[in-house]
Structures are given as structure tokens and as C-alpha cells.
Amino acid sequence: GPKQYKGREIAAIHKDLGINDYDFDCYMGDLNRAMMGAGHPESLIDEVLVALEPIRADVLGHSRDAMDGVVMKDGQCLLDRFGGDQNVEATVENMFDRCVEDPRVRFHFERAKAKQRQIRRKFCNYLTGCFGG
């Protein structure tokens, strides 16, 4: 069956970080560039960004409606169309590397190497579940 994210709630993780809409937009931009750099088609990149947009409210500490779920197309979930776990992991690594270098948001990502690895792993798990894996 689908993988389940087993970490803390997204709202609790981000509660005291002071993240605002600008920070979230910068993060989504870095993710977009990471996916483009990996050669994903624009239509798939758009679908990933749309799938992640609902977590904005949790990250910013706002209330929101529940997600509608993962859309299946041609019998494949978003994870399958994205290329599987390995592509998620590669994209997360690329995106985090960009965030650490991005002066607009890097202070949110300046952590000890062990903590960065833990965050990256949990984010991979979260995305895999969010994408229907």
C-alpha cells in the first residue's frame, strides 16, 4: 500500500520558525528549479507544485481544508509519474542544496549536518506519501 509519513505534524514542525508566504514561495521556487534541473517535464512540475500548495497553510499555521488526495492519471499515481522514490530523493537533495545557498531562506536550513540529513529523509518520506507512494 501507500507509504505513510510517520513524522510530527507539519504545523508542529514549522510552528515557531517564523515562516511567511514569501519564505514558502522562495522554497517552492527552489523546488521548481531543482525539478527543472532534473529534467522533469513542465506539466509534471506544475502537478507537483499544485499537490504541495495545500501544505502552505500548515507551514504558516493557518487552518485549511483536508487535501483531496492524489490524482491518478493513466493508472499511475503522481509518485510513479515523477519517476519513483529515487527521483524524489534526488530532487529533495537538489532542492535542499539550493535552499541552503538561497540568501532569502537559508537561515531556515542552517542546521548541523546530521539534522539536515534527518530533515531531508523525513521530507522524502513525506513527499513519497503525498504523491501516492
mmCIF file with all atom_site columns, C-alpha atoms in Angstrom, residues 17-131:
data_model
loop_
_atom_site.group_PDB
_atom_site.id
_atom_site.type_symbol
_atom_site.label_atom_id
_atom_site.label_alt_id
_atom_site.label_comp_id
_atom_site.label_asym_id
_atom_site.label_entity_id
_atom_site.label_seq_id
_atom_site.pdbx_PDB_ins_code
_atom_site.Cartn_x
_atom_site.Cartn_y
_atom_site.Cartn_z
_atom_site.occupancy
_atom_site.B_iso_or_equiv
_atom_site.pdbx_formal_charge
_atom_site.auth_seq_id
_atom_site.auth_comp_id
_atom_site.auth_asym_id
_atom_site.auth_atom_id
_atom_site.pdbx_PDB_model_num
ATOM 1   C CA . LEU A 1 17  ? 10.106 29.148 12.655  1.00 0.00 ? 17  LEU A CA 1
ATOM 2   C CA . GLY A 1 18  ? 8.511  32.419 11.573  1.00 0.00 ? 18  GLY A CA 1
ATOM 3   C CA . ILE A 1 19  ? 7.961  31.236 8.008   1.00 0.00 ? 19  ILE A CA 1
ATOM 4   C CA . ASN A 1 20  ? 5.781  33.534 5.932   1.00 0.00 ? 20  ASN A CA 1
ATOM 5   C CA . ASP A 1 21  ? 4.308  33.433 2.415   1.00 0.00 ? 21  ASP A CA 1
ATOM 6   C CA . TYR A 1 22  ? 7.471  34.929 0.935   1.00 0.00 ? 22  TYR A CA 1
ATOM 7   C CA . ASP A 1 23  ? 9.632  32.185 2.502   1.00 0.00 ? 23  ASP A CA 1
ATOM 8   C CA . PHE A 1 24  ? 7.248  29.493 1.267   1.00 0.00 ? 24  PHE A CA 1
ATOM 9   C CA . ASP A 1 25  ? 7.259  30.982 -2.255  1.00 0.00 ? 25  ASP A CA 1
ATOM 10  C CA . CYS A 1 26  ? 11.090 31.012 -2.250  1.00 0.00 ? 26  CYS A CA 1
ATOM 11  C CA . TYR A 1 27  ? 11.128 27.377 -1.153  1.00 0.00 ? 27  TYR A CA 1
ATOM 12  C CA . MET A 1 28  ? 8.654  26.422 -3.896  1.00 0.00 ? 28  MET A CA 1
ATOM 13  C CA . GLY A 1 29  ? 10.786 28.312 -6.414  1.00 0.00 ? 29  GLY A CA 1
ATOM 14  C CA . ASP A 1 30  ? 13.890 26.391 -5.326  1.00 0.00 ? 30  ASP A CA 1
ATOM 15  C CA . LEU A 1 31  ? 11.949 23.141 -5.624  1.00 0.00 ? 31  LEU A CA 1
ATOM 16  C CA . ASN A 1 32  ? 10.743 24.182 -9.090  1.00 0.00 ? 32  ASN A CA 1
ATOM 17  C CA . ARG A 1 33  ? 14.318 24.878 -10.224 1.00 0.00 ? 33  ARG A CA 1
ATOM 18  C CA . ALA A 1 34  ? 15.512 21.567 -8.751  1.00 0.00 ? 34  ALA A CA 1
ATOM 19  C CA . MET A 1 35  ? 12.862 19.664 -10.725 1.00 0.00 ? 35  MET A CA 1
ATOM 20  C CA . MET A 1 36  ? 13.670 21.607 -13.893 1.00 0.00 ? 36  MET A CA 1
ATOM 21  C CA . GLY A 1 37  ? 17.350 20.800 -13.375 1.00 0.00 ? 37  GLY A CA 1
ATOM 22  C CA . ALA A 1 38  ? 16.445 17.125 -13.094 1.00 0.00 ? 38  ALA A CA 1
ATOM 23  C CA . GLY A 1 39  ? 14.726 17.323 -16.481 1.00 0.00 ? 39  GLY A CA 1
ATOM 24  C CA . HIS A 1 40  ? 11.139 16.770 -15.355 1.00 0.00 ? 40  HIS A CA 1
ATOM 25  C CA . PRO A 1 41  ? 8.512  17.947 -17.845 1.00 0.00 ? 41  PRO A CA 1
ATOM 26  C CA . GLU A 1 42  ? 6.770  21.221 -17.081 1.00 0.00 ? 42  GLU A CA 1
ATOM 27  C CA . SER A 1 43  ? 3.361  19.547 -16.759 1.00 0.00 ? 43  SER A CA 1
ATOM 28  C CA . LEU A 1 44  ? 4.694  17.216 -14.036 1.00 0.00 ? 44  LEU A CA 1
ATOM 29  C CA . ILE A 1 45  ? 6.428  20.073 -12.231 1.00 0.00 ? 45  ILE A CA 1
ATOM 30  C CA . ASP A 1 46  ? 3.153  22.005 -12.211 1.00 0.00 ? 46  ASP A CA 1
ATOM 31  C CA . GLU A 1 47  ? 1.331  18.987 -10.811 1.00 0.00 ? 47  GLU A CA 1
ATOM 32  C CA . VAL A 1 48  ? 3.900  18.562 -8.013  1.00 0.00 ? 48  VAL A CA 1
ATOM 33  C CA . LEU A 1 49  ? 3.705  22.240 -7.061  1.00 0.00 ? 49  LEU A CA 1
ATOM 34  C CA . VAL A 1 50  ? -0.097 22.132 -7.051  1.00 0.00 ? 50  VAL A CA 1
ATOM 35  C CA . ALA A 1 51  ? -0.021 18.968 -4.922  1.00 0.00 ? 51  ALA A CA 1
ATOM 36  C CA . LEU A 1 52  ? 2.226  20.688 -2.359  1.00 0.00 ? 52  LEU A CA 1
ATOM 37  C CA . GLU A 1 53  ? 0.400  24.023 -2.224  1.00 0.00 ? 53  GLU A CA 1
ATOM 38  C CA . PRO A 1 54  ? -2.138 22.809 0.384   1.00 0.00 ? 54  PRO A CA 1
ATOM 39  C CA . ILE A 1 55  ? 0.641  22.371 2.979   1.00 0.00 ? 55  ILE A CA 1
ATOM 40  C CA . ARG A 1 56  ? 1.249  26.144 2.846   1.00 0.00 ? 56  ARG A CA 1
ATOM 41  C CA . ALA A 1 57  ? -1.490 26.628 5.441   1.00 0.00 ? 57  ALA A CA 1
ATOM 42  C CA . ASP A 1 58  ? 0.087  24.059 7.785   1.00 0.00 ? 58  ASP A CA 1
ATOM 43  C CA . VAL A 1 59  ? 3.566  25.540 7.392   1.00 0.00 ? 59  VAL A CA 1
ATOM 44  C CA . LEU A 1 60  ? 2.249  29.062 8.016   1.00 0.00 ? 60  LEU A CA 1
ATOM 45  C CA . GLY A 1 61  ? -0.004 27.972 10.884  1.00 0.00 ? 61  GLY A CA 1
ATOM 46  C CA . HIS A 1 62  ? -3.326 28.691 9.157   1.00 0.00 ? 62  HIS A CA 1
ATOM 47  C CA . SER A 1 63  ? -6.358 26.420 9.097   1.00 0.00 ? 63  SER A CA 1
ATOM 48  C CA . ARG A 1 64  ? -7.207 24.626 5.861   1.00 0.00 ? 64  ARG A CA 1
ATOM 49  C CA . ASP A 1 65  ? -9.485 22.040 4.342   1.00 0.00 ? 65  ASP A CA 1
ATOM 50  C CA . ALA A 1 66  ? -8.242 18.468 4.031   1.00 0.00 ? 66  ALA A CA 1
ATOM 51  C CA . MET A 1 67  ? -6.374 17.541 0.878   1.00 0.00 ? 67  MET A CA 1
ATOM 52  C CA . ASP A 1 68  ? -8.471 15.974 -1.843  1.00 0.00 ? 68  ASP A CA 1
ATOM 53  C CA . GLY A 1 69  ? -5.996 13.152 -2.324  1.00 0.00 ? 69  GLY A CA 1
ATOM 54  C CA . VAL A 1 70  ? -3.628 12.120 -5.028  1.00 0.00 ? 70  VAL A CA 1
ATOM 55  C CA . VAL A 1 71  ? -4.854 12.250 -8.611  1.00 0.00 ? 71  VAL A CA 1
ATOM 56  C CA . MET A 1 72  ? -4.391 9.096  -10.670 1.00 0.00 ? 72  MET A CA 1
ATOM 57  C CA . LYS A 1 73  ? -3.666 9.549  -14.375 1.00 0.00 ? 73  LYS A CA 1
ATOM 58  C CA . ASP A 1 74  ? -3.399 6.669  -16.794 1.00 0.00 ? 74  ASP A CA 1
ATOM 59  C CA . GLY A 1 75  ? -3.392 4.264  -13.849 1.00 0.00 ? 75  GLY A CA 1
ATOM 60  C CA . GLN A 1 76  ? -0.375 5.903  -12.228 1.00 0.00 ? 76  GLN A CA 1
ATOM 61  C CA . CYS A 1 77  ? -0.121 7.977  -9.073  1.00 0.00 ? 77  CYS A CA 1
ATOM 62  C CA . LEU A 1 78  ? 1.968  11.151 -9.006  1.00 0.00 ? 78  LEU A CA 1
ATOM 63  C CA . LEU A 1 79  ? 4.927  9.259  -7.498  1.00 0.00 ? 79  LEU A CA 1
ATOM 64  C CA . ASP A 1 80  ? 5.023  6.855  -10.423 1.00 0.00 ? 80  ASP A CA 1
ATOM 65  C CA . ARG A 1 81  ? 4.773  9.678  -12.947 1.00 0.00 ? 81  ARG A CA 1
ATOM 66  C CA . PHE A 1 82  ? 7.553  11.523 -11.092 1.00 0.00 ? 82  PHE A CA 1
ATOM 67  C CA . GLY A 1 83  ? 9.851  8.527  -11.526 1.00 0.00 ? 83  GLY A CA 1
ATOM 68  C CA . GLY A 1 84  ? 9.669  6.889  -8.116  1.00 0.00 ? 84  GLY A CA 1
ATOM 69  C CA . ASP A 1 85  ? 11.485 7.206  -4.808  1.00 0.00 ? 85  ASP A CA 1
ATOM 70  C CA . GLN A 1 86  ? 14.908 7.779  -6.337  1.00 0.00 ? 86  GLN A CA 1
ATOM 71  C CA . ASN A 1 87  ? 13.745 10.824 -8.269  1.00 0.00 ? 87  ASN A CA 1
ATOM 72  C CA . VAL A 1 88  ? 12.045 12.196 -5.158  1.00 0.00 ? 88  VAL A CA 1
ATOM 73  C CA . GLU A 1 89  ? 15.280 11.748 -3.186  1.00 0.00 ? 89  GLU A CA 1
ATOM 74  C CA . ALA A 1 90  ? 17.422 13.349 -5.906  1.00 0.00 ? 90  ALA A CA 1
ATOM 75  C CA . THR A 1 91  ? 15.036 16.303 -6.214  1.00 0.00 ? 91  THR A CA 1
ATOM 76  C CA . VAL A 1 92  ? 14.905 16.822 -2.433  1.00 0.00 ? 92  VAL A CA 1
ATOM 77  C CA . GLU A 1 93  ? 18.715 16.770 -2.256  1.00 0.00 ? 93  GLU A CA 1
ATOM 78  C CA . ASN A 1 94  ? 18.947 19.292 -5.093  1.00 0.00 ? 94  ASN A CA 1
ATOM 79  C CA . MET A 1 95  ? 16.222 21.497 -3.618  1.00 0.00 ? 95  MET A CA 1
ATOM 80  C CA . PHE A 1 96  ? 17.770 21.494 -0.125  1.00 0.00 ? 96  PHE A CA 1
ATOM 81  C CA . ASP A 1 97  ? 21.189 22.331 -1.585  1.00 0.00 ? 97  ASP A CA 1
ATOM 82  C CA . ARG A 1 98  ? 19.554 25.297 -3.323  1.00 0.00 ? 98  ARG A CA 1
ATOM 83  C CA . CYS A 1 99  ? 17.746 26.397 -0.145  1.00 0.00 ? 99  CYS A CA 1
ATOM 84  C CA . VAL A 1 100 ? 20.966 26.310 1.899   1.00 0.00 ? 100 VAL A CA 1
ATOM 85  C CA . GLU A 1 101 ? 22.549 28.647 -0.672  1.00 0.00 ? 101 GLU A CA 1
ATOM 86  C CA . ASP A 1 102 ? 19.471 30.868 -1.173  1.00 0.00 ? 102 ASP A CA 1
ATOM 87  C CA . PRO A 1 103 ? 20.015 34.028 0.929   1.00 0.00 ? 103 PRO A CA 1
ATOM 88  C CA . ARG A 1 104 ? 16.259 34.558 1.135   1.00 0.00 ? 104 ARG A CA 1
ATOM 89  C CA . VAL A 1 105 ? 15.595 31.317 3.078   1.00 0.00 ? 105 VAL A CA 1
ATOM 90  C CA . ARG A 1 106 ? 18.917 29.735 4.042   1.00 0.00 ? 106 ARG A CA 1
ATOM 91  C CA . PHE A 1 107 ? 18.588 30.642 7.722   1.00 0.00 ? 107 PHE A CA 1
ATOM 92  C CA . HIS A 1 108 ? 15.692 28.149 7.897   1.00 0.00 ? 108 HIS A CA 1
ATOM 93  C CA . PHE A 1 109 ? 18.037 25.409 6.641   1.00 0.00 ? 109 PHE A CA 1
ATOM 94  C CA . GLU A 1 110 ? 21.250 26.179 8.535   1.00 0.00 ? 110 GLU A CA 1
ATOM 95  C CA . ARG A 1 111 ? 21.422 23.108 10.750  1.00 0.00 ? 111 ARG A CA 1
ATOM 96  C CA . ALA A 1 112 ? 24.047 20.560 11.760  1.00 0.00 ? 112 ALA A CA 1
ATOM 97  C CA . LYS A 1 113 ? 24.765 18.031 9.003   1.00 0.00 ? 113 LYS A CA 1
ATOM 98  C CA . ALA A 1 114 ? 23.078 15.189 10.937  1.00 0.00 ? 114 ALA A CA 1
ATOM 99  C CA . LYS A 1 115 ? 19.948 17.306 11.431  1.00 0.00 ? 115 LYS A CA 1
ATOM 100 C CA . GLN A 1 116 ? 19.948 18.281 7.737   1.00 0.00 ? 116 GLN A CA 1
ATOM 101 C CA . ARG A 1 117 ? 20.107 14.596 6.738   1.00 0.00 ? 117 ARG A CA 1
ATOM 102 C CA . GLN A 1 118 ? 17.230 13.806 9.090   1.00 0.00 ? 118 GLN A CA 1
ATOM 103 C CA . ILE A 1 119 ? 15.108 16.646 7.677   1.00 0.00 ? 119 ILE A CA 1
ATOM 104 C CA . ARG A 1 120 ? 15.874 15.597 4.099   1.00 0.00 ? 120 ARG A CA 1
ATOM 105 C CA . ARG A 1 121 ? 14.964 11.967 4.832   1.00 0.00 ? 121 ARG A CA 1
ATOM 106 C CA . LYS A 1 122 ? 11.690 12.934 6.508   1.00 0.00 ? 122 LYS A CA 1
ATOM 107 C CA . PHE A 1 123 ? 10.818 15.297 3.664   1.00 0.00 ? 123 PHE A CA 1
ATOM 108 C CA . CYS A 1 124 ? 11.442 12.478 1.158   1.00 0.00 ? 124 CYS A CA 1
ATOM 109 C CA . ASN A 1 125 ? 9.125  10.239 3.180   1.00 0.00 ? 125 ASN A CA 1
ATOM 110 C CA . TYR A 1 126 ? 6.507  12.974 3.343   1.00 0.00 ? 126 TYR A CA 1
ATOM 111 C CA . LEU A 1 127 ? 6.609  13.661 -0.400  1.00 0.00 ? 127 LEU A CA 1
ATOM 112 C CA . THR A 1 128 ? 6.521  9.964  -1.267  1.00 0.00 ? 128 THR A CA 1
ATOM 113 C CA . GLY A 1 129 ? 3.327  9.569  0.769   1.00 0.00 ? 129 GLY A CA 1
ATOM 114 C CA . CYS A 1 130 ? 1.867  12.842 -0.513  1.00 0.00 ? 130 CYS A CA 1
ATOM 115 C CA . PHE A 1 131 ? 2.497  11.695 -4.095  1.00 0.00 ? 131 PHE A CA 1
#
